């Protein structure tokens, strides 16, 4: 393999090749339709955190526009997390209309059918007027649901091709010991953008753009002065998922306000935040900044020493998608810690606005006919791998 500066990650995966990658999957309605049917109806999808429904009776509702579908996620009296199509069995009306809450019963506002939060049918108005009503078999349509490290995943296939443990087994051991439960959701940004969902995913699968696009929000953050063309310390590609570990510039000079904030807690750009949790920085590089796991098909999990970030990219149409970004930090217990939290929130907001500023224009460029392929460098290999995984499933 040679020294770090000589390593070429793409060449370690010869099945990916080194040539340009076609853009047709980003602009073709026919390709998008295959993605809907063969990927999003048949794989595990990230729905959020189980601690959003901590108590029996708690529930959240999630929309999956790519299907389209509305999903009701509940915690039952037995403490089990379940997922259902948010659809009344009577005539298909939407059952729960708010986004979250706590209830032991759900009553359809159309005709009054009532279900328990474990999905079982509880009551039917004017039940005596129905013919041979088989109530025990008329519960809500339950979907396969499971949790991993406190994250909730749902599969729209009645019988998934693999359990969630197998879907994530390649990365499961690498994240053992990470203190997910120590961080609370402190902020969430959500944007609807006129771009293909893979344009959004790709924007978070490489750090090549950081020194140019983030020169205002995070100047020099990932810049390697010794090897200016190298901004990663490790890349690992699995069957469907991916890992990239980024280089962190220890000579990074924060602004005065950032220095004040960094003294009181973690931040995306703060390297002095305590011991690295077990499993992080698998390359054991002293200049490590954070690990990013690209979880198929549409989730990214960024793990820092004392905080983490998730990105989930949801297709709406061939050229429209939703980007949901969440930051998880320790809860603030003092005023200075609150200042750090708010500073972290604004810093990430500004960086994500910079990312988002390019995406709709990229889609226009792809649809213009000006190019037919993307030309990828070595450290953009996650995009190359992602494209192949999706293409293999779409054309299976």
Tab-separated table of C-alpha atoms in Angstrom:
chain	number	residue	atom	x	y	z
A	1	UNK	CA	0.000	0.000	0.000
A	2	UNK	CA	2.874	2.398	0.708
A	3	UNK	CA	2.939	5.557	2.773
A	4	UNK	CA	-0.191	7.519	3.561
A	5	UNK	CA	0.475	10.038	0.829
A	6	UNK	CA	0.837	7.254	-1.746
A	7	UNK	CA	-2.359	5.425	-0.884
A	8	UNK	CA	-5.109	5.317	-3.505
A	9	UNK	CA	-8.338	4.087	-1.959
A	10	UNK	CA	-10.127	3.559	-5.271
A	11	UNK	CA	-7.464	1.107	-6.445
A	12	UNK	CA	-8.179	-1.080	-3.403
A	13	UNK	CA	-11.634	-1.754	-4.901
A	14	UNK	CA	-10.908	-2.603	-8.561
A	15	UNK	CA	-14.539	-3.571	-9.191
A	16	UNK	CA	-15.404	0.146	-9.006
A	17	UNK	CA	-13.064	1.209	-11.788
A	18	UNK	CA	-11.571	4.674	-12.110
A	19	UNK	CA	-13.494	6.075	-15.059
A	20	UNK	CA	-16.196	8.762	-15.110
A	21	UNK	CA	-19.582	7.931	-13.550
A	22	UNK	CA	-22.767	8.485	-15.631
A	23	UNK	CA	-25.213	11.209	-14.574
A	24	UNK	CA	-28.260	9.522	-16.148
A	25	UNK	CA	-29.366	8.062	-12.765
A	26	UNK	CA	-29.663	11.638	-11.432
A	27	UNK	CA	-32.012	12.866	-14.170
A	28	UNK	CA	-33.922	9.846	-15.527
A	29	UNK	CA	-37.585	9.464	-14.435
A	30	UNK	CA	-37.427	5.787	-15.387
A	31	UNK	CA	-34.386	5.209	-13.186
A	32	UNK	CA	-36.049	7.054	-10.319
A	33	UNK	CA	-39.119	4.829	-10.592
A	34	UNK	CA	-36.902	1.756	-10.280
A	35	UNK	CA	-35.252	3.279	-7.198
A	36	UNK	CA	-38.678	3.780	-5.639
A	37	UNK	CA	-39.718	0.191	-6.194
A	38	UNK	CA	-36.472	-1.731	-5.814
A	39	UNK	CA	-34.722	0.269	-3.100
A	40	UNK	CA	-37.070	2.344	-0.959
A	41	UNK	CA	-39.782	-0.307	-0.831
A	42	UNK	CA	-37.259	-3.009	0.008
A	43	UNK	CA	-34.654	-1.798	2.470
A	44	UNK	CA	-34.290	-0.466	5.993
A	45	UNK	CA	-35.017	3.256	6.297
A	46	UNK	CA	-33.901	5.535	9.135
A	47	UNK	CA	-36.878	7.044	10.983
A	48	UNK	CA	-35.230	8.840	13.917
A	49	UNK	CA	-34.366	8.016	17.529
A	50	UNK	CA	-36.189	5.678	19.898
A	51	UNK	CA	-35.778	8.272	22.645
A	52	UNK	CA	-38.268	10.452	20.749
A	53	UNK	CA	-40.897	8.032	22.084
A	54	UNK	CA	-39.465	7.212	25.532
A	55	UNK	CA	-42.712	6.296	27.352
A	56	UNK	CA	-45.440	3.729	26.618
A	57	UNK	CA	-48.115	5.478	24.569
A	58	UNK	CA	-45.665	7.870	22.884
A	59	UNK	CA	-45.806	8.063	19.106
A	60	UNK	CA	-44.408	9.932	16.114
A	61	UNK	CA	-45.610	10.120	12.533
A	62	UNK	CA	-43.159	10.098	9.630
A	63	UNK	CA	-43.910	10.810	5.975
A	64	UNK	CA	-42.095	8.906	3.233
A	65	UNK	CA	-42.863	10.911	0.121
A	66	UNK	CA	-40.941	8.615	-2.218
A	67	UNK	CA	-43.531	5.836	-1.793
A	68	UNK	CA	-45.697	7.831	-0.737
A	69	UNK	CA	-46.622	6.630	2.737
A	70	UNK	CA	-47.351	7.870	6.239
A	71	UNK	CA	-45.788	5.783	9.019
A	72	UNK	CA	-46.999	5.673	12.636
A	73	UNK	CA	-44.283	4.652	15.116
A	74	UNK	CA	-45.444	3.812	18.653
A	75	UNK	CA	-44.152	2.490	21.947
A	76	UNK	CA	-46.585	-0.021	23.422
A	77	UNK	CA	-47.357	-0.923	27.010
A	78	UNK	CA	-44.819	-3.745	26.639
A	79	UNK	CA	-42.183	-1.059	25.814
A	80	UNK	CA	-41.802	-2.433	22.292
A	81	UNK	CA	-41.320	-0.015	19.383
A	82	UNK	CA	-43.680	-0.791	16.518
A	83	UNK	CA	-44.351	0.760	13.111
A	84	UNK	CA	-47.618	0.799	11.175
A	85	UNK	CA	-48.981	2.232	7.995
A	86	UNK	CA	-50.847	5.302	9.270
A	87	UNK	CA	-53.993	4.110	7.509
A	88	UNK	CA	-57.392	3.194	8.911
A	89	UNK	CA	-58.304	-0.312	7.764
A	90	UNK	CA	-61.938	0.680	7.150
A	91	UNK	CA	-61.528	2.761	3.979
A	92	UNK	CA	-57.934	3.933	3.937
A	93	UNK	CA	-58.248	7.304	5.655
A	94	UNK	CA	-55.229	8.767	7.413
A	95	UNK	CA	-55.527	7.739	11.050
A	96	UNK	CA	-53.210	10.065	13.031
A	97	UNK	CA	-52.906	13.638	11.789
A	98	UNK	CA	-50.509	15.232	14.283
A	99	UNK	CA	-46.740	14.626	14.233
A	100	UNK	CA	-46.221	13.317	17.761
A	101	UNK	CA	-47.896	12.844	21.132
A	102	UNK	CA	-48.965	10.253	23.674
A	103	UNK	CA	-52.111	8.162	23.380
A	104	UNK	CA	-53.242	4.640	24.199
A	105	UNK	CA	-55.930	4.736	21.506
A	106	UNK	CA	-56.106	6.183	18.007
A	107	UNK	CA	-59.546	7.046	16.628
A	108	UNK	CA	-60.122	7.737	12.945
A	109	UNK	CA	-61.794	11.115	12.577
A	110	UNK	CA	-63.693	9.925	9.489
A	111	UNK	CA	-65.883	7.120	10.882
A	112	UNK	CA	-64.639	6.590	14.420
A	113	UNK	CA	-62.807	3.266	14.136
A	114	UNK	CA	-60.434	3.004	17.123
A	115	UNK	CA	-57.136	1.144	17.461
A	116	UNK	CA	-54.857	0.450	20.406
A	117	UNK	CA	-51.284	1.684	20.183
A	118	UNK	CA	-50.140	-1.900	19.557
A	119	UNK	CA	-52.186	-1.763	16.334
A	120	UNK	CA	-55.087	-3.973	17.388
A	121	UNK	CA	-58.598	-2.897	16.423
A	122	UNK	CA	-60.405	-1.788	19.584
A	123	UNK	CA	-63.774	-0.437	18.544
A	124	UNK	CA	-65.999	0.008	15.480
A	125	UNK	CA	-68.864	2.468	15.423
A	126	UNK	CA	-72.173	0.897	14.308
A	127	UNK	CA	-70.445	-2.467	14.418
A	128	UNK	CA	-73.808	-4.235	14.241
A	129	UNK	CA	-74.304	-2.958	10.678
A	130	UNK	CA	-71.278	-4.807	9.229
A	131	UNK	CA	-71.236	-8.291	7.725
A	132	UNK	CA	-68.992	-10.947	9.305
A	133	UNK	CA	-66.562	-8.375	10.701
A	134	UNK	CA	-63.322	-10.197	11.596
A	135	UNK	CA	-62.040	-7.706	14.179
A	136	UNK	CA	-59.020	-9.744	15.377
A	137	UNK	CA	-57.609	-9.629	11.852
A	138	UNK	CA	-58.405	-5.990	11.137
A	139	UNK	CA	-55.641	-4.306	13.060
A	140	UNK	CA	-53.334	-1.701	11.612
A	141	UNK	CA	-50.956	-2.884	8.908
A	142	UNK	CA	-47.730	-3.472	10.859
A	143	UNK	CA	-44.336	-3.001	9.237
A	144	UNK	CA	-40.989	-4.584	10.131
A	145	UNK	CA	-39.306	-2.244	12.643
A	146	UNK	CA	-36.120	-2.543	14.655
A	147	UNK	CA	-33.608	-0.398	16.510
A	148	UNK	CA	-29.823	-0.102	16.293
A	149	UNK	CA	-27.898	1.963	18.834
A	150	UNK	CA	-31.159	3.760	19.625
A	151	UNK	CA	-31.964	4.571	15.974
A	152	UNK	CA	-35.317	3.375	14.632
A	153	UNK	CA	-35.430	1.711	11.219
A	154	UNK	CA	-38.504	0.602	9.279
A	155	UNK	CA	-38.775	-1.613	6.215
A	156	UNK	CA	-41.745	-1.299	3.865
A	157	UNK	CA	-41.299	-4.844	2.559
A	158	UNK	CA	-43.548	-7.335	4.402
A	159	UNK	CA	-40.595	-9.745	4.496
A	160	UNK	CA	-37.253	-7.899	4.296
A	161	UNK	CA	-34.485	-9.617	2.350
A	162	UNK	CA	-32.291	-9.333	5.468
A	163	UNK	CA	-32.771	-8.343	9.121
A	164	UNK	CA	-31.541	-4.959	10.307
A	165	UNK	CA	-28.652	-6.605	12.154
A	166	UNK	CA	-27.380	-8.008	8.863
A	167	UNK	CA	-28.016	-4.730	7.032
A	168	UNK	CA	-25.698	-2.979	9.509
A	169	UNK	CA	-23.393	-5.786	10.623
A	170	UNK	CA	-20.428	-4.391	8.641
A	171	UNK	CA	-20.354	-1.257	10.784
A	172	UNK	CA	-21.887	-2.553	13.998
A	173	UNK	CA	-18.598	-3.538	15.635
A	174	UNK	CA	-16.975	-0.234	14.703
A	175	UNK	CA	-19.560	1.750	16.664
A	176	UNK	CA	-19.619	-0.457	19.774
A	177	UNK	CA	-19.125	1.647	22.858
A	178	UNK	CA	-20.091	4.975	21.315
A	179	UNK	CA	-22.145	6.908	23.921
A	180	UNK	CA	-25.185	7.701	21.773
A	181	UNK	CA	-27.426	7.955	24.836
A	182	UNK	CA	-25.273	10.741	26.318
A	183	UNK	CA	-26.416	13.213	23.644
A	184	UNK	CA	-29.836	14.754	23.215
A	185	UNK	CA	-31.331	16.173	20.043
A	186	UNK	CA	-30.707	19.874	20.346
A	187	UNK	CA	-31.454	21.102	16.841
A	188	UNK	CA	-32.801	19.993	13.482
A	189	UNK	CA	-32.807	21.674	10.087
A	190	UNK	CA	-35.011	20.528	7.219
A	191	UNK	CA	-34.924	21.792	3.633
A	192	UNK	CA	-36.851	20.921	0.500
A	193	UNK	CA	-34.561	21.258	-2.507
A	194	UNK	CA	-35.021	20.984	-6.262
A	195	UNK	CA	-32.388	18.288	-6.704
A	196	UNK	CA	-32.217	14.526	-7.030
A	197	UNK	CA	-31.808	12.791	-3.676
A	198	UNK	CA	-28.423	11.380	-4.718
A	199	UNK	CA	-27.084	14.902	-5.320
A	200	UNK	CA	-27.868	15.581	-1.647
A	201	UNK	CA	-26.338	12.294	-0.494
A	202	UNK	CA	-23.185	12.865	-2.549
A	203	UNK	CA	-22.715	16.322	-1.039
A	204	UNK	CA	-22.105	14.661	2.331
A	205	UNK	CA	-19.938	11.783	1.082
A	206	UNK	CA	-16.714	13.684	0.432
A	207	UNK	CA	-14.566	16.376	2.013
A	208	UNK	CA	-13.007	17.562	-1.236
A	209	UNK	CA	-15.282	20.607	-1.196
A	210	UNK	CA	-14.423	21.710	2.356
A	211	UNK	CA	-11.403	23.937	1.749
A	212	UNK	CA	-13.243	25.828	-1.017
A	213	UNK	CA	-16.918	25.830	-0.100
A	214	UNK	CA	-16.420	26.108	3.676
A	215	UNK	CA	-13.632	28.692	3.569
A	216	UNK	CA	-15.918	31.134	5.432
A	217	UNK	CA	-17.605	28.912	8.005
A	218	UNK	CA	-14.726	26.487	8.677
A	219	UNK	CA	-11.555	27.893	7.072
A	220	UNK	CA	-8.734	25.366	7.180
A	221	UNK	CA	-10.710	22.874	9.279
A	222	UNK	CA	-9.858	19.791	7.173
A	223	UNK	CA	-6.764	21.221	5.477
A	224	UNK	CA	-3.682	19.016	5.629
A	225	UNK	CA	-0.691	21.356	5.398
A	226	UNK	CA	1.827	18.504	5.048
A	227	UNK	CA	-0.129	16.805	2.239
A	228	UNK	CA	-2.416	19.486	0.763
A	229	UNK	CA	-4.241	17.057	-1.542
A	230	UNK	CA	-5.126	14.629	1.255
A	231	UNK	CA	-8.069	15.317	3.567
A	232	UNK	CA	-8.968	11.796	4.718
A	233	UNK	CA	-7.110	9.347	6.955
A	234	UNK	CA	-9.083	6.208	6.106
A	235	UNK	CA	-11.792	4.890	3.794
A	236	UNK	CA	-13.511	1.519	4.066
A	237	UNK	CA	-16.150	0.251	1.653
A	238	UNK	CA	-18.495	-2.593	2.541
A	239	UNK	CA	-21.252	-4.387	0.627
A	240	UNK	CA	-23.720	-1.494	0.803
A	241	UNK	CA	-22.390	0.830	3.499
A	242	UNK	CA	-19.275	3.008	3.667
A	243	UNK	CA	-16.897	4.619	6.165
A	244	UNK	CA	-14.714	7.683	5.684
A	245	UNK	CA	-12.478	9.113	8.430
A	246	UNK	CA	-11.475	12.745	7.984
A	247	UNK	CA	-8.232	14.523	8.693
A	248	UNK	CA	-8.473	17.322	11.275
A	249	UNK	CA	-6.167	20.316	11.123
A	250	UNK	CA	-4.686	20.774	14.615
A	251	UNK	CA	-3.458	24.204	13.523
A	252	UNK	CA	-7.021	25.321	12.772
A	253	UNK	CA	-7.526	28.851	14.127
A	254	UNK	CA	-11.055	29.406	15.488
A	255	UNK	CA	-12.576	32.868	15.713
A	256	UNK	CA	-12.518	34.592	19.137
A	257	UNK	CA	-16.173	33.733	19.726
A	258	UNK	CA	-15.505	30.117	18.753
A	259	UNK	CA	-12.628	29.941	21.229
A	260	UNK	CA	-14.966	31.137	23.961
A	261	UNK	CA	-17.545	28.520	22.982
A	262	UNK	CA	-14.990	25.711	22.689
A	263	UNK	CA	-13.962	26.252	26.310
A	264	UNK	CA	-17.393	25.036	27.437
A	265	UNK	CA	-18.244	22.066	25.260
A	266	UNK	CA	-18.018	20.168	21.984
A	267	UNK	CA	-18.300	21.512	18.466
A	268	UNK	CA	-17.802	20.211	14.963
A	269	UNK	CA	-14.473	22.099	14.849
A	270	UNK	CA	-13.315	21.539	18.442
A	271	UNK	CA	-10.673	18.812	18.701
A	272	UNK	CA	-9.975	19.259	22.426
A	273	UNK	CA	-13.088	17.507	23.748
A	274	UNK	CA	-11.778	14.562	25.742
A	275	UNK	CA	-11.029	10.949	24.977
A	276	UNK	CA	-12.039	9.379	21.683
A	277	UNK	CA	-14.840	6.832	22.330
A	278	UNK	CA	-14.128	3.143	21.645
A	279	UNK	CA	-14.307	2.148	17.982
A	280	UNK	CA	-13.806	5.635	16.609
A	281	UNK	CA	-10.846	6.492	14.391
A	282	UNK	CA	-10.248	2.872	13.273
A	283	UNK	CA	-7.062	3.978	11.485
A	284	UNK	CA	-5.736	5.334	14.825
A	285	UNK	CA	-4.481	8.469	13.113
A	286	UNK	CA	-3.401	11.253	15.507
A	287	UNK	CA	-4.895	13.872	13.175
A	288	UNK	CA	-8.358	12.278	13.102
A	289	UNK	CA	-11.337	14.662	13.138
A	290	UNK	CA	-14.425	12.440	12.824
A	291	UNK	CA	-15.832	9.284	11.253
A	292	UNK	CA	-18.676	9.332	8.765
A	293	UNK	CA	-20.783	6.250	8.111
A	294	UNK	CA	-22.837	6.290	4.921
A	295	UNK	CA	-25.703	3.917	5.714
A	296	UNK	CA	-27.546	2.634	2.661
A	297	UNK	CA	-29.602	4.053	1.141
A	298	UNK	CA	-30.051	7.617	2.429
A	299	UNK	CA	-28.497	8.174	5.880
A	300	UNK	CA	-25.160	9.566	7.002
A	301	UNK	CA	-23.956	9.249	10.594
A	302	UNK	CA	-21.060	11.536	11.587
A	303	UNK	CA	-19.375	10.604	14.859
A	304	UNK	CA	-17.167	13.102	16.694
A	305	UNK	CA	-15.514	12.661	20.079
A	306	UNK	CA	-18.337	14.360	22.021
A	307	UNK	CA	-21.202	14.876	19.569
A	308	UNK	CA	-22.727	13.363	16.475
A	309	UNK	CA	-24.732	14.390	13.412
A	310	UNK	CA	-27.215	12.604	11.165
A	311	UNK	CA	-28.256	13.447	7.636
A	312	UNK	CA	-31.253	11.755	6.017
A	313	UNK	CA	-32.060	12.499	2.370
A	314	UNK	CA	-35.622	11.723	1.256
A	315	UNK	CA	-36.616	11.600	-2.425
A	316	UNK	CA	-39.803	13.349	-3.501
A	317	UNK	CA	-39.422	13.115	-7.278
A	318	UNK	CA	-36.628	12.605	-9.764
A	319	UNK	CA	-35.455	16.192	-9.190
A	320	UNK	CA	-36.742	17.089	-5.744
A	321	UNK	CA	-35.752	15.861	-2.283
A	322	UNK	CA	-35.800	16.693	1.433
A	323	UNK	CA	-32.617	17.060	3.468
A	324	UNK	CA	-33.033	16.581	7.209
A	325	UNK	CA	-29.950	17.332	9.327
A	326	UNK	CA	-29.841	16.779	13.081
A	327	UNK	CA	-27.204	17.660	15.656
A	328	UNK	CA	-26.852	15.682	18.890
A	329	UNK	CA	-24.847	17.251	21.737
A	330	UNK	CA	-24.783	16.906	25.519
A	331	UNK	CA	-27.571	18.869	27.204
A	332	UNK	CA	-26.457	22.280	28.510
A	333	UNK	CA	-26.424	22.559	32.295
A	334	UNK	CA	-24.861	26.025	32.632
A	335	UNK	CA	-25.112	29.343	30.798
A	336	UNK	CA	-21.625	28.939	29.220
A	337	UNK	CA	-22.575	25.454	28.024
A	338	UNK	CA	-25.738	26.915	26.542
A	339	UNK	CA	-23.607	29.470	24.706
A	340	UNK	CA	-21.461	26.653	23.327
A	341	UNK	CA	-24.549	24.739	22.217
A	342	UNK	CA	-25.997	27.753	20.402
A	343	UNK	CA	-22.629	28.497	18.808
A	344	UNK	CA	-22.373	24.902	17.579
A	345	UNK	CA	-25.874	25.129	16.155
A	346	UNK	CA	-25.118	28.337	14.234
A	347	UNK	CA	-21.742	27.087	12.999
A	348	UNK	CA	-23.301	23.967	11.532
A	349	UNK	CA	-26.222	25.947	10.135
A	350	UNK	CA	-23.807	28.162	8.226
A	351	UNK	CA	-21.813	25.199	6.902
A	352	UNK	CA	-24.986	23.398	5.802
A	353	UNK	CA	-26.270	26.544	4.110
A	354	UNK	CA	-23.025	26.594	2.144
A	355	UNK	CA	-23.571	22.954	1.165
A	356	UNK	CA	-27.180	23.572	0.231
A	357	UNK	CA	-26.323	26.631	-1.852
A	358	UNK	CA	-24.812	24.406	-4.558
A	359	UNK	CA	-27.321	21.595	-4.844
A	360	UNK	CA	-30.172	23.045	-6.887
A	361	UNK	CA	-27.688	24.588	-9.325
A	362	UNK	CA	-25.983	21.206	-9.634
A	363	UNK	CA	-29.281	19.617	-10.652
A	364	UNK	CA	-29.796	22.303	-13.303
A	365	UNK	CA	-26.311	21.602	-14.607
A	366	UNK	CA	-26.931	17.859	-14.775
A	367	UNK	CA	-30.233	18.337	-16.604
A	368	UNK	CA	-28.794	20.888	-19.048
A	369	UNK	CA	-27.003	18.298	-21.143
A	370	UNK	CA	-23.649	20.020	-20.648
A	371	UNK	CA	-22.090	16.852	-19.210
A	372	UNK	CA	-22.894	13.152	-19.376
A	373	UNK	CA	-20.528	11.908	-16.647
A	374	UNK	CA	-18.995	12.951	-13.335
A	375	UNK	CA	-15.203	12.891	-13.043
A	376	UNK	CA	-14.302	11.657	-9.563
A	377	UNK	CA	-11.006	11.899	-7.722
A	378	UNK	CA	-9.685	9.210	-5.380
A	379	UNK	CA	-11.173	10.647	-2.157
A	380	UNK	CA	-14.611	10.841	-3.812
A	381	UNK	CA	-14.680	7.030	-3.973
A	382	UNK	CA	-17.729	6.872	-1.667
A	383	UNK	CA	-19.757	8.444	-4.475
A	384	UNK	CA	-18.403	5.878	-6.902
A	385	UNK	CA	-19.294	3.044	-4.526
A	386	UNK	CA	-22.744	4.471	-3.790
A	387	UNK	CA	-23.490	4.746	-7.508
A	388	UNK	CA	-22.526	1.113	-8.094
A	389	UNK	CA	-24.552	-0.210	-5.134
A	390	UNK	CA	-27.656	1.660	-6.291
A	391	UNK	CA	-27.147	0.655	-9.911
A	392	UNK	CA	-26.719	-3.006	-8.993
A	393	UNK	CA	-30.000	-2.977	-7.055
A	394	UNK	CA	-31.916	-1.001	-9.658
A	395	UNK	CA	-30.826	-3.329	-12.457
A	396	UNK	CA	-30.946	-6.597	-10.530
